[in-house]
């Protein structure tokens, strides 16, 4: 009895003085091009507030340089990172394949995929890769092709054009090669100046980048009238990746649910930015040419899946099913190459 | 004896009511109000003055030709009131957030402070953006060539550039409610090059580096925007009007460059000790002090729960526990 009392006292002493598991906050390094005044910093700060009630305290650290944010995550300076899917591709290409070229033609399909990833146990397993786990996907807008000459709206017309592409994007060289264009390496910051100065003939960007990079200068360049092809090349996303062991076991599932629930909050910023682009800047692609673009996109995806290994086959299959669910008349629905 | 605010407001309101021509109002505002007001190192008085003047000034002139230059000054100083209020709510939020780990029930209070801060940020953005819009109305599109500016107008133009930058940052922090265009910072960075660094304490150089520091890669080739910000800040400190140091700290805080914020806080503090304020521009030096002071307050509050006890200081990192010394009483001299 006396021994039991002593053990109980010892246990209580340890319980009283041991630091609580939640006492130190986990750090998330977040890339937002607008820093602390950005929409994504605000969204993830709201997320961090809600996780406190789950017993997980998070401190959000803003970065305007995506590469530095990712490097700090790799170096262990933070327990999680928010960066674009393409930047996180090398950790796990399953979630980054959601950004596959031409794979998500509408925000409805994207919303459906984000919800599926939040609820599917099978997907949950694939969202883990070693110590890394993807626990949130935020839409940042469809990437559109900006051309300095608005007469360019078909795949053959891209031949010979200089296209600014992200240095770390594995898909870009394959696409550029397939259409016979010339790749000009760039990063997010230099795409705008290169396009506006005429160093490239085309670039791709989502609508929230239109104003900050002043892309209207490249569209209204004095020589030819440019435009934006209203056909999404790919969906840009920011993804929250964490070091699994630094968070409670059920954190990933709860976090994915939170981001799926807040999908439309983030999308509202994108839709607002798209609505602020003058109607005259858009180029509507005729349906016959849309099929031509889709065919080119499919070829690029298959190469990136089979030869480069940049895309995850299972993700491509589910995306194809979702596209066909939205529009069963698509040619690919019968072919089932993905 | 008239109170200072009444001294400024009464003649202007009278002028605004008596004339429908914007030029005299612009002239009186710049020559009399700015000339006296800039000596006052009291942000509370400046923001009260701006808030009280903006409506009578807007009523002067005609609907299509308000006194734009006077309104740049009025709206920019009026923005200081909600800016200060937003910062207070940010400190409250930071203090409560630090308690979240031990007490998740404070989440509601954190949210309340956060929402209150966002409202004040939006109000500040609205006023600063109006100041920027009046700048464009008075001098033409910012960033598209340089207007001809005399000395007095240069000051108004500078105020317009700072307002544009503040409008964009505050609107972002407020949730984009005001809709300040996201190319405003790029315009400001170009527009600032129209001003003389030697006259305006290198603050034009700091403003022109802001876009490149915020969006990596957008600086002209070979220009390191962070080095440019430091050059501007150091040059400005010797003048006793430390606006460029404050702009550096503000841009760094937004970009999450805490290393730059910390070194900026310490440098600003050292400069205040070494170089007396230029009383000709006491108001702007006080504004600079408030910007840097807020970032220091945030660091102190996150770390220790209270704001900076002295300007230009940072909390010491927690000292490691002292090494365990041999217990002198281990062989108990009072024992048996």
XYZ file of C-alpha atoms in Angstrom:
674
model
C 0.000 0.000 0.000
C 2.798 2.363 0.977
C 4.649 1.545 -2.266
C 1.490 2.244 -4.270
C 1.097 5.624 -2.557
C 4.719 6.490 -3.280
C 4.322 5.519 -6.954
C 1.126 7.573 -7.218
C 2.838 10.593 -5.662
C 5.759 10.204 -8.066
C 3.403 9.950 -11.021
C 1.527 13.075 -9.928
C 4.796 14.926 -9.478
C 5.889 14.021 -13.003
C 2.479 14.933 -14.387
C 2.609 18.309 -12.681
C 6.090 19.378 -13.731
C 6.580 17.658 -17.061
C 6.232 20.169 -19.912
C 2.933 19.609 -21.679
C 3.103 18.225 -25.214
C 1.394 21.329 -26.540
C 3.601 23.809 -24.715
C 5.894 24.364 -27.678
C 4.310 25.453 -30.928
C 4.900 23.710 -34.224
C 6.188 26.066 -36.897
C 4.840 26.272 -40.426
C 6.949 28.088 -43.001
C 4.437 29.594 -45.377
C 5.119 30.968 -48.818
C 2.796 33.794 -49.780
C 3.934 36.118 -52.571
C 2.351 39.003 -50.626
C 3.915 38.018 -47.302
C 2.007 38.736 -44.107
C -0.462 40.905 -45.968
C -1.378 38.025 -48.292
C -4.604 36.037 -48.531
C -2.883 32.707 -47.906
C -1.057 33.905 -44.807
C -4.413 35.009 -43.445
C -6.086 31.697 -44.320
C -3.378 29.582 -42.712
C -3.338 31.883 -39.652
C -7.050 31.154 -39.275
C -6.281 27.444 -39.604
C -3.612 27.752 -36.918
C -6.138 29.321 -34.584
C -8.585 26.470 -35.094
C -5.965 23.786 -34.525
C -5.439 25.125 -31.010
C -8.763 23.575 -30.068
C -7.427 20.240 -31.398
C -4.523 20.566 -28.985
C -1.977 21.616 -31.607
C -0.468 25.079 -31.385
C 1.001 26.369 -34.615
C 3.124 29.398 -35.352
C 2.990 30.586 -38.959
C 6.124 32.131 -40.404
C 5.699 34.107 -43.645
C 8.096 33.948 -46.586
C 7.916 35.808 -49.877
C 10.603 33.529 -51.296
C 9.270 30.033 -51.921
C 12.655 28.419 -52.344
C 13.845 29.677 -48.952
C 10.659 28.475 -47.258
C 11.149 24.993 -48.714
C 14.837 24.905 -47.858
C 14.079 25.916 -44.264
C 11.589 23.056 -44.068
C 14.147 20.610 -45.395
C 16.737 21.904 -42.950
C 14.349 21.255 -40.062
C 13.766 24.930 -39.237
C 10.032 24.307 -39.501
C 7.697 21.378 -38.954
C 5.590 22.134 -41.991
C 5.747 24.116 -45.190
C 3.186 25.730 -47.453
C 4.460 25.886 -51.023
C 3.211 25.217 -54.534
C 2.570 21.622 -55.524
C 5.203 21.809 -58.250
C 7.803 22.926 -55.695
C 6.926 20.010 -53.388
C 6.847 17.485 -56.246
C 10.210 15.998 -55.293
C 8.936 15.008 -51.821
C 5.812 13.241 -53.102
C 4.466 13.361 -56.651
C 1.010 12.029 -55.707
C -0.444 15.330 -54.387
C 1.548 17.434 -56.863
C -0.054 15.532 -59.761
C -3.247 17.467 -58.990
C -1.432 20.260 -60.855
C -0.826 18.019 -63.897
C -1.042 19.819 -67.173
C -4.587 19.983 -68.536
C -5.801 17.503 -65.936
C -8.242 19.758 -64.074
C -10.302 21.847 -66.485
C -12.557 23.486 -63.890
C -12.673 24.576 -60.267
C -15.566 22.139 -59.682
C -13.309 19.204 -60.579
C -10.587 20.630 -58.350
C -13.015 21.071 -55.440
C -14.143 17.454 -55.895
C -10.568 16.197 -55.813
C -9.660 18.214 -52.705
C -12.726 16.790 -50.929
C -11.871 13.255 -52.071
C -8.318 13.593 -50.778
C -9.748 14.753 -47.451
C -12.033 11.767 -47.032
C -10.395 8.802 -48.782
C -8.382 6.432 -46.600
C -6.587 5.153 -49.689
C -5.520 8.670 -50.604
C -4.435 9.291 -47.012
C -1.845 6.522 -47.374
C -0.532 7.970 -50.623
C -0.332 11.459 -49.125
C 2.377 10.101 -46.828
C 5.861 9.759 -48.259
C 8.504 8.860 -45.734
C 8.296 11.409 -42.950
C 6.345 13.887 -45.111
C 2.562 14.144 -45.227
C 0.430 16.494 -47.313
C -2.374 17.770 -45.119
C -3.919 20.658 -47.016
C -4.528 21.864 -50.545
C -5.400 25.493 -51.285
C -6.480 26.651 -54.762
C -4.462 29.621 -56.040
C -5.942 29.773 -59.506
C -5.788 28.130 -62.894
C -2.651 28.921 -64.848
C -3.498 30.512 -68.181
C -1.311 31.038 -71.209
C -0.511 34.718 -71.756
C 0.530 35.515 -75.324
C 1.883 38.789 -76.674
C 0.064 38.150 -79.971
C -3.601 37.330 -79.537
C -3.720 35.601 -82.930
C -2.017 32.648 -81.251
C -4.725 30.351 -79.929
C -3.890 26.923 -81.328
C -1.241 24.330 -80.534
C 0.572 24.496 -83.923
C 0.879 28.279 -83.519
C 3.039 27.762 -80.423
C 5.780 26.302 -82.619
C 8.901 28.457 -82.474
C 7.546 30.774 -79.752
C 9.722 31.540 -76.727
C 7.850 30.473 -73.593
C 8.912 31.432 -70.059
C 8.860 28.361 -67.860
C 9.712 27.736 -64.218
C 13.169 26.229 -63.889
C 11.995 23.557 -61.446
C 8.833 22.542 -63.348
C 9.424 19.079 -64.830
C 6.308 19.273 -66.996
C 7.255 22.455 -68.812
C 10.178 21.110 -70.897
C 8.054 18.189 -72.092
C 5.188 20.439 -73.138
C 7.449 23.019 -74.757
C 9.295 20.277 -76.617
C 6.073 18.665 -77.797
C 4.693 21.864 -79.309
C 8.035 22.842 -80.818
C 8.435 25.996 -78.767
C 11.612 27.337 -77.169
C 11.950 27.152 -73.399
C 13.246 30.245 -71.585
C 14.040 29.538 -67.934
C 12.500 31.878 -65.374
C 11.253 32.008 -61.806
C 8.056 33.480 -60.442
C 9.608 36.916 -60.030
C 11.212 37.113 -63.452
C 8.344 35.745 -65.549
C 6.515 39.102 -65.499
C 9.480 41.272 -66.510
C 10.496 38.791 -69.256
C 6.980 38.782 -70.687
C 6.516 42.542 -70.401
C 9.902 43.318 -71.963
C 9.333 40.963 -74.876
C 12.112 38.565 -73.880
C 9.513 35.815 -74.281
C 6.426 35.528 -76.484
C 4.303 33.700 -73.948
C 4.187 32.787 -70.279
C 1.755 31.108 -67.947
C 0.343 32.655 -64.801
C -2.770 32.513 -62.658
C -5.059 35.534 -62.387
C -3.847 36.674 -58.934
C -0.457 37.340 -60.580
C -1.907 39.620 -63.270
C -1.855 42.882 -61.274
C 1.284 42.460 -59.107
C 3.379 41.515 -62.153
C 1.698 44.187 -64.289
C 1.158 41.709 -67.123
C -1.163 44.136 -68.899
C 2.061 45.833 -70.034
C 3.033 42.688 -71.942
C -0.461 42.293 -73.373
C -0.610 45.911 -74.545
C 2.938 46.045 -75.794
C 2.483 48.592 -78.549
C 3.375 46.255 -81.412
C 0.749 43.536 -81.277
C -2.232 43.083 -79.041
C -1.809 40.205 -76.662
C -4.298 38.132 -74.751
C -4.990 35.357 -72.250
C -6.266 32.004 -73.484
C -9.358 31.131 -71.477
C -8.415 27.443 -71.191
C -6.674 26.363 -67.981
C -3.223 24.914 -68.596
C -3.086 23.542 -65.074
C -4.360 24.268 -61.584
C -2.019 26.095 -59.254
C -2.210 25.017 -55.639
C -0.467 25.745 -52.399
C -0.017 22.605 -50.364
C 0.660 22.192 -46.679
C 3.213 19.458 -46.103
C 4.216 18.485 -42.587
C 6.730 16.279 -40.926
C 4.294 13.607 -39.777
C 6.051 12.791 -36.513
C 5.866 16.390 -35.282
C 2.063 16.353 -35.100
C -0.602 14.150 -33.498
C -1.496 11.031 -35.498
C -4.952 12.273 -36.569
C -3.765 15.766 -37.469
C -3.471 15.059 -41.203
C -7.045 13.879 -41.620
C -8.476 16.767 -39.594
C -6.335 19.316 -41.431
C -7.337 17.995 -44.859
C -10.974 18.278 -43.813
C -10.413 21.869 -42.662
C -8.845 22.911 -45.958
C -11.574 21.137 -47.969
C -14.175 23.034 -45.919
C -12.375 26.328 -46.641
C -11.803 25.642 -50.355
C -14.307 28.293 -51.412
C -12.827 30.905 -49.085
C -9.538 30.623 -50.961
C -11.246 30.284 -54.341
C -13.113 33.561 -53.779
C -9.798 35.448 -53.976
C -8.998 33.711 -57.261
C -12.410 34.420 -58.776
C -12.153 38.062 -57.715
C -8.758 38.350 -59.426
C -10.131 36.692 -62.590
C -13.086 39.090 -62.648
C -10.735 42.076 -62.387
C -8.960 41.195 -65.645
C -10.564 43.261 -68.419
C -12.935 41.187 -70.553
C -11.105 42.371 -73.657
C -7.907 40.633 -72.504
C -9.425 37.150 -72.668
C -9.288 34.984 -75.776
C -12.062 32.405 -76.004
C -10.710 29.227 -77.560
C -13.109 27.665 -80.125
C -14.368 24.175 -79.062
C -12.576 22.437 -81.943
C -9.304 23.884 -80.755
C -10.034 22.954 -77.153
C -9.988 19.296 -78.264
C -6.632 19.949 -79.924
C -5.252 21.395 -76.696
C -6.698 18.470 -74.682
C -4.993 16.013 -77.000
C -1.643 17.755 -76.586
C -2.088 17.871 -72.790
C -2.855 14.135 -72.704
C 0.297 13.327 -74.657
C 2.396 15.404 -72.273
C 0.841 13.781 -69.191
C 1.461 10.277 -70.493
C 5.098 11.080 -71.197
C 5.526 12.619 -67.762
C 3.922 9.559 -66.193
C 5.711 6.887 -68.196
C 9.085 8.341 -69.181
C 9.867 11.025 -66.614
C 8.013 9.608 -63.622
C 6.908 13.111 -62.634
C 3.199 12.283 -62.439
C 1.473 9.659 -60.332
C -0.583 7.233 -62.451
C -3.282 6.603 -59.869
C -3.915 10.315 -59.392
C -4.136 10.747 -63.164
C -6.691 7.926 -63.351
C -8.932 9.437 -60.701
C -8.642 12.864 -62.325
C -9.678 11.360 -65.664
C -12.698 9.745 -63.987
C -13.664 13.097 -62.477
C -13.314 14.888 -65.817
C -15.478 12.258 -67.472
C -18.022 12.482 -64.678
C -18.312 16.202 -65.417
C -18.355 15.724 -69.204
C -18.859 12.199 -70.480
C -18.523 13.292 -74.114
C -14.779 13.794 -73.852
C -12.837 11.540 -76.231
C -10.558 10.325 -73.437
C -13.521 8.755 -71.589
C -13.635 5.910 -74.099
C -9.881 5.658 -74.634
C -8.947 5.437 -70.930
C -5.255 5.988 -71.477
C -4.899 7.253 -67.921
C -5.227 80.718 -26.220
C -6.175 78.588 -29.218
C -5.400 74.898 -29.109
C -3.016 73.883 -31.948
C -5.662 71.885 -33.804
C -8.144 74.739 -33.742
C -5.387 77.019 -34.975
C -4.991 74.846 -38.104
C -8.568 73.837 -38.663
C -10.459 77.121 -38.371
C -8.701 79.051 -41.139
C -8.874 76.057 -43.452
C -12.519 75.322 -42.828
C -13.299 79.008 -43.355
C -11.298 79.001 -46.561
C -12.949 75.825 -47.728
C -16.399 77.299 -47.124
C -15.623 80.654 -48.658
C -13.987 79.495 -51.841
C -14.921 77.085 -54.569
C -11.427 77.138 -56.010
C -9.074 74.318 -55.010
C -5.808 76.138 -55.607
C -5.850 78.483 -52.580
C -6.792 75.537 -50.385
C -3.886 73.499 -51.732
C -1.583 76.447 -51.235
C -2.668 77.187 -47.660
C -2.545 73.501 -46.736
C 0.964 73.014 -48.035
C 2.431 76.391 -47.063
C 0.759 76.871 -43.716
C -0.561 73.594 -42.360
C 2.206 71.299 -43.551
C 4.818 73.911 -42.772
C 3.706 74.076 -39.145
C 2.404 70.550 -38.734
C 5.648 68.875 -39.749
C 7.342 70.306 -36.649
C 4.859 68.548 -34.352
C 6.139 65.183 -33.220
C 2.720 64.019 -32.101
C 0.995 61.432 -34.289
C -2.242 61.653 -32.307
C -2.542 65.343 -33.052
C -1.611 64.830 -36.705
C -4.186 62.117 -37.256
C -6.892 64.100 -35.467
C -6.075 67.068 -37.682
C -6.181 64.973 -40.860
C -9.444 63.301 -39.858
C -11.106 66.631 -39.109
C -9.886 68.286 -42.307
C -10.628 65.689 -44.945
C -14.360 66.396 -45.277
C -14.196 70.227 -45.287
C -11.306 70.067 -47.740
C -13.189 67.706 -50.023
C -16.105 70.168 -49.890
C -13.854 72.955 -51.120
C -13.491 73.404 -54.852
C -15.960 71.720 -57.130
C -17.025 68.100 -57.163
C -14.757 67.434 -60.112
C -11.871 69.602 -58.912
C -11.267 69.086 -55.209
C -7.996 70.359 -53.726
C -6.134 67.111 -54.397
C -2.786 68.092 -52.903
C -4.367 69.239 -49.663
C -6.353 66.013 -49.545
C -3.190 63.914 -49.933
C -1.964 65.454 -46.680
C -5.323 65.190 -44.910
C -6.045 61.566 -45.864
C -2.480 60.385 -45.230
C -2.443 61.836 -41.722
C -6.008 60.605 -41.108
C -4.751 57.091 -41.854
C -2.493 57.248 -38.811
C -5.459 56.890 -36.418
C -6.716 53.460 -37.552
C -3.150 52.320 -38.186
C -2.337 52.878 -34.509
C -5.560 51.167 -33.456
C -4.815 48.147 -35.686
C -1.388 47.833 -34.124
C -2.860 47.826 -30.618
C -5.201 44.965 -31.560
C -2.259 43.108 -33.108
C -0.430 43.314 -29.780
C -3.496 42.022 -27.970
C -3.730 39.160 -30.446
C -0.037 38.313 -30.044
C -0.343 38.344 -26.240
C -3.342 36.029 -26.308
C -1.857 33.732 -28.946
C 1.119 33.129 -26.689
C -1.340 31.692 -24.136
C -3.106 29.408 -26.619
C -0.839 26.441 -25.998
C -1.735 26.364 -22.317
C -5.297 27.589 -22.580
C -7.158 26.858 -25.850
C -10.226 28.643 -24.466
C -8.636 32.006 -25.318
C -9.076 31.191 -29.026
C -12.278 33.249 -29.130
C -10.503 36.264 -27.699
C -7.667 35.821 -30.198
C -10.214 35.728 -33.010
C -11.898 38.858 -31.679
C -8.613 40.769 -31.530
C -7.744 39.516 -35.014
C -11.063 40.677 -36.453
C -10.817 44.038 -34.703
C -7.313 44.490 -36.139
C -8.579 43.619 -39.633
C -11.305 46.273 -39.403
C -8.811 48.941 -38.424
C -6.388 47.812 -41.140
C -9.182 48.186 -43.691
C -10.005 51.679 -42.465
C -6.335 52.639 -42.610
C -6.085 51.168 -46.124
C -9.114 53.194 -47.208
C -7.620 56.482 -46.003
C -4.112 55.825 -47.306
C -5.496 54.708 -50.649
C -7.539 57.896 -50.923
C -4.303 59.812 -50.338
C -2.666 57.815 -53.140
C -5.604 58.421 -55.480
C -5.445 62.173 -54.804
C -1.721 61.974 -55.611
C -2.507 60.473 -59.010
C -5.261 63.029 -59.578
C -2.868 65.873 -58.785
C 0.264 64.655 -60.551
C -0.833 62.029 -63.100
C -0.424 58.236 -63.124
C 2.278 57.175 -60.695
C 5.099 55.176 -62.209
C 4.455 56.399 -65.757
C 7.075 59.133 -66.073
C 7.870 61.921 -63.608
C 5.758 65.023 -63.038
C 7.347 68.450 -62.666
C 7.531 69.036 -58.914
C 8.583 72.064 -56.894
C 9.917 71.557 -53.363
C 6.530 71.731 -51.659
C 4.945 69.440 -54.201
C 7.796 66.966 -53.822
C 6.819 66.490 -50.214
C 3.182 65.885 -51.147
C 4.309 63.406 -53.810
C 6.508 61.578 -51.301
C 3.589 61.401 -48.892
C 1.506 59.950 -51.716
C 4.107 57.251 -52.416
C 4.327 56.235 -48.757
C 0.514 56.222 -48.607
C 0.285 53.930 -51.629
C 2.613 51.425 -50.047
C 0.812 51.577 -46.699
C -2.564 51.257 -48.423
C -1.554 48.008 -50.087
C -0.068 46.487 -46.948
C -3.001 47.488 -44.728
C -5.578 46.287 -47.252
C -3.898 42.904 -47.412
C -3.880 42.663 -43.634
C -7.521 43.717 -43.553
C -8.592 40.971 -45.964
C -8.652 42.984 -49.197
C -11.925 44.730 -48.319
C -10.907 48.039 -49.903
C -9.663 46.526 -53.144
C -6.382 48.431 -53.370
C -4.967 47.280 -56.735
C -2.105 44.840 -56.327
C 0.099 46.756 -58.757
C 0.186 49.759 -56.408
C 3.513 48.759 -54.851
C 5.099 48.349 -58.293
C 3.840 51.819 -59.244
C 5.170 53.308 -56.000
C 8.568 51.710 -56.522
C 8.848 53.374 -59.928
C 7.243 56.647 -58.868
C 9.667 57.082 -55.972
C 12.555 57.369 -58.420
C 11.160 60.802 -59.363
C 12.259 62.118 -55.961
C 15.692 63.221 -54.808
C 17.299 60.942 -52.218
C 19.526 63.744 -50.974
C 16.488 65.887 -50.120
C 14.180 63.210 -48.715
C 16.496 61.272 -46.420
C 16.967 58.376 -48.886
C 13.358 57.343 -48.432
C 12.798 57.324 -52.246
C 15.547 54.691 -52.506
C 13.840 52.602 -49.825
C 10.469 52.896 -51.566
C 11.930 51.914 -54.919
C 13.420 48.756 -53.363
C 10.129 47.746 -51.733
C 8.656 45.915 -54.724
C 11.818 43.888 -55.369
C 12.125 42.959 -51.704
C 8.493 41.887 -51.560
C 8.455 39.873 -54.788
C 11.859 38.228 -55.344
C 13.137 38.528 -58.868
C 11.308 41.727 -59.795
C 14.270 44.048 -59.133
C 16.287 45.327 -62.073
C 19.098 42.941 -62.987
C 22.045 43.097 -60.604
C 20.146 44.993 -57.888
C 19.828 43.377 -54.465
C 16.721 45.045 -52.993
C 17.638 44.105 -49.415
C 21.082 45.676 -49.792
C 19.417 48.737 -51.313
C 17.041 48.976 -48.347
C 19.957 48.807 -45.906
C 21.901 51.461 -47.838
C 18.866 53.755 -47.794
C 18.202 53.123 -44.103
C 21.797 53.818 -43.076
C 21.988 56.968 -45.187
C 18.699 58.227 -43.789
C 19.703 57.739 -40.177
C 22.379 60.424 -40.366
C 19.769 63.029 -41.269
C 17.688 62.661 -38.109
C 14.599 61.738 -40.161
C 14.577 57.958 -40.125
C 11.761 57.190 -42.556
C 13.891 54.907 -44.733
C 14.829 52.745 -41.714
C 11.155 52.410 -40.848
C 10.286 51.464 -44.426
C 12.982 48.789 -44.347
C 11.576 47.374 -41.105
C 8.026 47.461 -42.480
C 8.924 45.667 -45.725
C 11.001 43.105 -43.832
C 8.201 42.410 -41.356
C 5.758 41.826 -44.195
C 8.187 39.509 -45.966
C 8.859 37.543 -42.781
C 12.536 38.618 -42.685
C 12.800 38.691 -38.902
C 16.589 38.957 -39.108
C 16.237 42.278 -40.946
C 13.499 43.462 -38.572
C 15.706 42.739 -35.558
C 18.786 44.454 -36.954
C 16.599 47.367 -38.091
C 15.113 47.817 -34.615
C 18.558 47.902 -33.009
C 19.976 50.237 -35.668
C 17.020 52.590 -35.323
C 17.493 52.650 -31.555
C 21.217 53.341 -31.896
C 20.522 56.124 -34.390
C 18.084 57.831 -32.045
C 20.820 57.856 -29.412
C 23.500 59.082 -31.807
C 21.680 61.571 -34.028
C 19.170 64.084 -32.714
C 15.845 64.377 -34.444
C 15.607 67.003 -37.181
C 12.879 69.103 -35.587
C 11.959 70.560 -38.960
C 10.489 67.136 -39.750
C 9.657 65.894 -36.277
C 6.328 64.470 -37.429
C 7.900 62.140 -39.985
C 10.661 61.014 -37.652
C 8.001 60.233 -35.057
C 6.049 58.276 -37.667
C 9.207 56.299 -38.426
C 9.703 55.658 -34.734
C 6.149 54.356 -34.408
C 6.566 51.916 -37.328
C 9.790 50.419 -35.978
C 8.496 50.607 -32.419
C 5.464 48.511 -33.308
C 7.584 45.732 -34.771
C 9.772 45.766 -31.659
C 6.645 45.678 -29.493
C 5.422 42.619 -31.401
C 8.714 40.804 -30.821
C 8.658 41.632 -27.112
C 5.012 40.685 -26.754
C 5.397 37.323 -28.501
C 8.429 36.573 -26.394
C 7.536 37.950 -22.958
C 3.943 39.125 -23.106
C 4.590 42.848 -22.879
C 5.709 45.609 -25.245
C 9.255 46.979 -25.493
C 10.200 48.753 -22.268
C 12.558 51.031 -24.195
C 12.765 52.030 -27.858
C 15.281 50.179 -30.007
C 15.686 47.198 -27.716
C 15.015 43.487 -28.153
C 14.403 40.844 -25.518
C 17.514 38.897 -24.557
C 17.413 35.239 -25.560
C 16.681 33.028 -22.563
C 19.891 32.352 -20.681
C 20.903 28.696 -20.408
C 20.519 27.255 -16.915
C 23.690 27.689 -14.823
C 25.907 24.623 -14.619
C 25.161 22.483 -11.615
C 27.789 23.236 -9.006
C 28.771 20.756 -6.401
C 26.433 21.114 -3.411
C 28.485 22.676 -0.627
C 26.090 21.136 1.854
C 26.348 17.629 0.462
C 28.521 16.726 3.353
C 26.212 18.363 5.891
C 28.312 20.466 8.261
C 25.322 20.542 10.602
C 24.772 16.836 10.429
C 25.773 14.240 12.886
